Amino acid sequence: MSSFCRGFTNALHPQSLRLPSSIRAAVFAVRPQLVHSRADARFFSPSTFHRAQPTRRAPPPRSARTLHKTDPVLRTLNETRQPILLYQAPFRLWYTLMVYGFASGCTAGGLWIFKFASELPKDLPFFVEPTYWVVSAMVIGSGAYAFTAPAMRCSSLELLPAYVMGGPIRVRIRARVAPMMKEKVIVANIGQVTMSEKTVPMIRELQEAERARRQDVSEGLRGMFILRRGWEIAARLLEQKWTSFFCYFKFAVLRFGVSKIHVNGEKWKIDCSESLLENGQAIDRFISVDEDV
């Protein structure tokens, strides 16, 4: 029996079969076996896996009736059935005169530079005349850009009740294409009106800039040595004036603090420094934001 077992073992040895190396490697190679317990296989079965997933319940949608009861503006609108003013910008005469005066001055200055450039002597270097042309175009462009500041401005924005109970809320917009033109009245459903950006972040930045401009530069310096106190006050005053100039430049040139209302294919400007209900929170709740405006 032992001799039979030994002969059988030798017959199965790789060296005794004289097979090619590739076949011997494929037949006699040790293959790793992955052992899975029945518990693991049972855990990853489809039914058990679905049971193991945490169930998430979506919050119940808020009905229009619940929204009307919780929102103070809508509740007042339903009770009184009277228009609610969300935004109002009174006509500012001095601002309009200053803007148009600056724009007219820039335009006149650019035209004067243009005239002066056409009368230059011919023996000047070649780059002098193009420089005058470029400066003239820049000054005239600044004037034209300033002319557009008071244009297409929204005078007021009101929330109107629906025609029928349960219908869409309406918005009434009063705007002027130019300060000297007649006021235009637009009435549309609330879903047809969008704006370029929220007003609350801009209002907060405007308020912070105004607070920094009015801040007392001598605050917290009592009891300090007089020379050091004077130096600190001078440094704070310089920083305050420079920051105020930068903010004014940013607000005027980049038109910061202005959100655009888009309705019926037209865009109207809303100045966030004017009077807004709830500091802009009301208009941000009712009008959605469209970044393409």
Coordinates of C-alpha atoms in Angstrom, one line a residue:
M1 CA 0.0 0.0 0.0
S2 CA 2.8 2.4 0.9
S3 CA 4.5 1.6 -2.4
F4 CA 1.3 2.4 -4.3
C5 CA 0.9 5.7 -2.6
R6 CA 4.5 6.6 -3.2
G7 CA 4.2 5.7 -6.9
F8 CA 0.9 7.7 -7.2
T9 CA 2.6 10.7 -5.6
N10 CA 5.5 10.5 -7.9
A11 CA 3.2 10.3 -10.9
L12 CA 1.5 13.5 -9.9
H13 CA 4.8 15.4 -9.3
P14 CA 5.4 18.2 -11.8
Q15 CA 8.8 16.9 -12.8
S16 CA 7.4 13.4 -13.8
L17 CA 4.7 14.7 -16.2
R18 CA 7.2 16.5 -18.5
L19 CA 4.7 19.2 -19.4
P20 CA 5.6 22.7 -20.7
S21 CA 6.4 25.2 -18.1
S22 CA 3.3 27.4 -18.9
I23 CA 0.9 24.5 -18.5
R24 CA 2.7 23.3 -15.3
A25 CA 2.4 26.7 -13.8
A26 CA -1.3 27.0 -14.7
V27 CA -2.1 23.5 -13.3
F28 CA 0.0 23.2 -10.2
A29 CA 0.0 26.9 -9.1
V30 CA -1.5 27.6 -5.7
R31 CA -4.7 29.6 -6.2
P32 CA -5.9 31.8 -3.4
Q33 CA -9.4 31.2 -2.2
L34 CA -11.5 33.9 -0.8
V35 CA -13.5 32.6 2.1
H36 CA -16.7 34.4 3.0
S37 CA -18.6 33.6 5.9
R38 CA -22.3 33.0 5.6
A39 CA -23.0 35.9 7.9
D40 CA -21.1 38.3 5.5
A41 CA -23.0 36.9 2.5
R42 CA -26.2 37.2 4.3
F43 CA -25.5 40.9 5.2
F44 CA -24.8 41.9 1.6
S45 CA -27.9 40.2 0.2
P46 CA -30.2 42.6 -1.6
S47 CA -33.0 42.5 1.0
T48 CA -30.7 42.9 4.0
F49 CA -28.7 45.7 2.3
H50 CA -31.8 47.7 1.7
R51 CA -32.9 47.3 5.3
A52 CA -29.4 48.4 6.5
Q53 CA -29.6 51.8 4.6
P54 CA -30.7 54.7 6.8
T55 CA -34.1 55.9 5.9
R56 CA -34.3 59.7 5.3
R57 CA -37.7 61.4 5.3
A58 CA -38.1 64.4 3.2
P59 CA -39.5 67.4 5.1
P60 CA -43.1 67.9 4.4
P61 CA -43.7 70.6 1.8
R62 CA -45.1 73.9 3.1
S63 CA -48.4 74.7 1.6
A64 CA -49.3 78.2 0.4
R65 CA -51.8 78.5 3.2
T66 CA -49.1 77.8 5.8
L67 CA -46.7 80.2 4.1
H68 CA -49.3 83.0 4.1
K69 CA -49.9 82.4 7.9
T70 CA -46.2 82.4 8.8
D71 CA -44.9 85.3 6.7
P72 CA -45.8 88.7 8.3
V73 CA -45.8 90.5 4.9
L74 CA -48.2 88.0 3.3
R75 CA -50.4 87.9 6.4
T76 CA -50.8 91.7 6.3
L77 CA -51.4 91.6 2.6
N78 CA -54.2 89.1 3.0
E79 CA -55.8 90.9 5.9
T80 CA -55.7 94.4 4.5
R81 CA -55.8 93.7 0.7
Q82 CA -53.8 96.8 0.3
P83 CA -50.4 97.2 -1.5
I84 CA -47.3 96.7 0.6
L85 CA -44.3 98.9 -0.2
L86 CA -41.1 96.8 -0.4
Y87 CA -38.8 99.4 -1.9
Q88 CA -38.9 103.2 -2.4
A89 CA -36.3 105.6 -3.7
P90 CA -37.3 109.2 -3.7
F91 CA -36.1 111.5 -6.5
R92 CA -32.7 113.0 -5.4
L93 CA -32.2 116.3 -7.2
W94 CA -28.7 117.1 -5.9
Y95 CA -27.4 113.6 -6.8
T96 CA -28.8 113.9 -10.3
L97 CA -27.3 117.4 -10.8
M98 CA -23.9 116.2 -9.5
V99 CA -23.9 113.2 -11.7
Y100 CA -24.9 115.0 -14.8
G101 CA -22.6 117.9 -14.0
F102 CA -19.6 115.5 -13.7
A103 CA -20.6 113.6 -16.9
S104 CA -21.0 116.9 -18.8
G105 CA -17.6 118.1 -17.6
C106 CA -15.9 114.9 -18.6
T107 CA -17.5 115.0 -22.1
A108 CA -16.5 118.6 -22.6
G109 CA -13.0 118.0 -21.4
G110 CA -12.6 115.0 -23.7
L111 CA -13.8 117.0 -26.7
W112 CA -11.4 119.9 -25.7
I113 CA -8.5 117.4 -25.6
F114 CA -9.7 116.0 -29.0
K115 CA -9.6 119.6 -30.5
F116 CA -6.2 120.3 -29.0
A117 CA -4.8 117.1 -30.4
S118 CA -5.9 118.0 -33.9
E119 CA -4.0 121.3 -33.7
L120 CA -0.7 119.9 -32.5
P121 CA 2.5 120.9 -34.5
K122 CA 3.8 118.4 -37.0
D123 CA 7.3 118.4 -35.6
L124 CA 6.4 116.6 -32.4
P125 CA 7.4 113.0 -31.7
F126 CA 5.1 110.3 -33.2
F127 CA 3.7 109.1 -29.9
V128 CA 2.4 112.5 -28.7
E129 CA -0.7 112.7 -31.0
P130 CA -1.9 109.1 -30.3
T131 CA -1.5 109.8 -26.6
Y132 CA -3.9 112.7 -26.9
W133 CA -6.4 110.6 -28.8
V134 CA -6.3 107.9 -26.1
V135 CA -6.7 110.3 -23.3
S136 CA -9.6 112.1 -25.1
A137 CA -11.4 108.8 -25.7
M138 CA -11.0 107.7 -22.0
V139 CA -12.4 111.0 -20.7
I140 CA -15.3 111.0 -23.1
G141 CA -16.0 107.3 -22.1
S142 CA -16.0 108.2 -18.4
G143 CA -18.6 110.9 -19.1
A144 CA -20.8 108.6 -21.1
Y145 CA -20.5 106.0 -18.3
A146 CA -21.6 108.6 -15.8
F147 CA -24.6 109.6 -17.8
T148 CA -26.0 106.0 -17.4
A149 CA -25.9 106.1 -13.6
P150 CA -29.4 107.8 -13.0
A151 CA -31.0 106.0 -15.9
M152 CA -33.3 102.9 -15.7
R153 CA -33.9 103.3 -12.0
C154 CA -36.8 101.8 -10.0
S155 CA -38.7 104.4 -8.0
S156 CA -40.8 102.0 -6.0
L157 CA -41.7 98.3 -5.8
E158 CA -45.0 97.2 -4.2
L159 CA -46.6 93.9 -3.5
L160 CA -50.1 93.6 -4.7
P161 CA -52.8 91.0 -3.6
A162 CA -53.9 88.5 -6.1
Y163 CA -57.0 89.1 -8.3
V164 CA -58.7 86.0 -6.9
M165 CA -58.2 84.1 -3.7
G166 CA -55.4 81.6 -4.1
G167 CA -54.0 83.2 -7.3
P168 CA -50.5 84.5 -7.8
I169 CA -49.3 87.6 -6.0
R170 CA -48.5 90.5 -8.2
V171 CA -45.8 93.1 -8.2
R172 CA -46.1 96.8 -9.2
I173 CA -42.9 98.6 -10.3
R174 CA -42.6 102.3 -10.8
A175 CA -39.5 103.3 -12.8
R176 CA -38.0 106.0 -15.0
V177 CA -35.9 105.5 -18.1
A178 CA -34.3 108.9 -17.3
P179 CA -34.9 111.3 -14.4
M180 CA -36.6 113.9 -16.5
M181 CA -39.0 111.4 -18.3
K182 CA -42.4 110.3 -17.2
E183 CA -42.7 107.5 -14.6
K184 CA -43.5 104.0 -16.0
V185 CA -45.8 101.6 -14.2
I186 CA -45.3 97.8 -14.6
V187 CA -47.6 95.2 -13.1
A188 CA -46.6 91.5 -13.3
N189 CA -47.0 88.3 -11.4
I190 CA -44.4 87.6 -8.7
G191 CA -43.0 84.6 -10.7
Q192 CA -42.2 86.8 -13.7
V193 CA -39.8 89.0 -11.8
T194 CA -36.2 88.2 -11.0
M195 CA -33.2 90.1 -9.7
S196 CA -29.5 89.9 -10.2
E197 CA -28.4 89.4 -6.6
K198 CA -29.7 89.5 -3.0
T199 CA -29.9 92.9 -1.4
V200 CA -29.2 92.0 2.2
P201 CA -25.4 91.3 1.8
M202 CA -25.0 94.6 -0.1
I203 CA -27.0 96.5 2.6
R204 CA -24.8 95.1 5.3
E205 CA -21.6 96.2 3.5
L206 CA -23.0 99.6 2.9
Q207 CA -23.9 100.0 6.6
E208 CA -20.4 98.8 7.6
A209 CA -18.8 101.3 5.3
E210 CA -21.0 104.1 6.7
R211 CA -20.2 103.0 10.3
A212 CA -16.4 103.1 9.5
R213 CA -16.7 106.5 7.9
R214 CA -18.5 108.0 11.0
Q215 CA -16.4 106.2 13.6
D216 CA -14.6 108.4 16.2
V217 CA -10.9 108.2 15.6
S218 CA -10.1 109.0 19.2
E219 CA -12.1 106.1 20.6
G220 CA -10.2 104.0 23.2
L221 CA -7.2 106.4 23.4
R222 CA -8.0 108.1 26.7
G223 CA -5.1 107.9 29.2
M224 CA -2.5 107.4 26.5
F225 CA 0.6 109.6 26.4
I226 CA -0.2 112.8 24.4
L227 CA 2.5 112.3 21.7
R228 CA 1.6 108.7 21.1
R229 CA -2.1 109.6 21.2
G230 CA -1.6 112.3 18.5
W231 CA 0.3 109.9 16.3
E232 CA -2.4 107.2 16.7
I233 CA -5.2 109.7 15.9
A234 CA -3.3 110.9 12.8
A235 CA -2.8 107.3 11.6
R236 CA -6.5 106.4 12.2
L237 CA -7.6 109.5 10.4
L238 CA -5.5 108.8 7.4
E239 CA -6.7 105.2 7.2
Q240 CA -10.4 106.3 7.6
K241 CA -10.1 108.9 4.8
W242 CA -8.4 106.5 2.5
T243 CA -10.9 103.7 3.2
S244 CA -13.8 106.1 2.6
F245 CA -12.3 107.2 -0.7
F246 CA -11.8 103.6 -1.8
C247 CA -15.4 102.8 -0.8
Y248 CA -16.8 105.8 -2.7
F249 CA -14.7 104.9 -5.8
K250 CA -16.0 101.3 -5.6
F251 CA -19.6 102.3 -5.2
A252 CA -19.4 104.9 -8.0
V253 CA -17.3 103.1 -10.6
L254 CA -18.3 99.5 -10.0
R255 CA -21.9 100.4 -9.2
F256 CA -21.8 98.4 -6.0
G257 CA -25.0 98.4 -4.0
V258 CA -27.2 98.2 -7.1
S259 CA -29.4 95.2 -7.8
K260 CA -31.1 94.8 -11.1
I261 CA -34.8 93.8 -11.4
H262 CA -35.7 91.9 -14.6
V263 CA -39.3 92.0 -15.8
N264 CA -40.8 91.8 -19.2
G265 CA -37.4 91.9 -20.9
E266 CA -36.4 95.1 -19.2
K267 CA -33.9 95.7 -16.4
W268 CA -34.4 98.3 -13.7
K269 CA -31.9 99.3 -11.0
I270 CA -32.6 99.1 -7.2
D271 CA -30.4 101.2 -5.0
C272 CA -29.7 99.2 -1.8
S273 CA -28.9 102.4 0.1
E274 CA -32.5 103.5 -0.2
S275 CA -35.5 102.5 1.9
L276 CA -36.2 98.7 1.8
L277 CA -38.7 96.8 3.9
E278 CA -37.1 94.8 6.7
N279 CA -33.6 95.9 5.4
G280 CA -34.1 94.0 2.2
Q281 CA -35.1 90.7 3.7
A282 CA -38.7 91.0 2.4
I283 CA -37.7 91.6 -1.2
D284 CA -35.2 88.8 -1.0
R285 CA -37.9 86.4 0.1
F286 CA -40.3 87.1 -2.6
I287 CA -38.1 87.7 -5.7
S288 CA -35.8 85.0 -6.9
V289 CA -32.3 85.5 -8.0
D290 CA -31.2 85.0 -11.6
E291 CA -27.4 85.4 -12.1
D292 CA -27.8 86.0 -15.8
V293 CA -29.7 89.3 -15.2

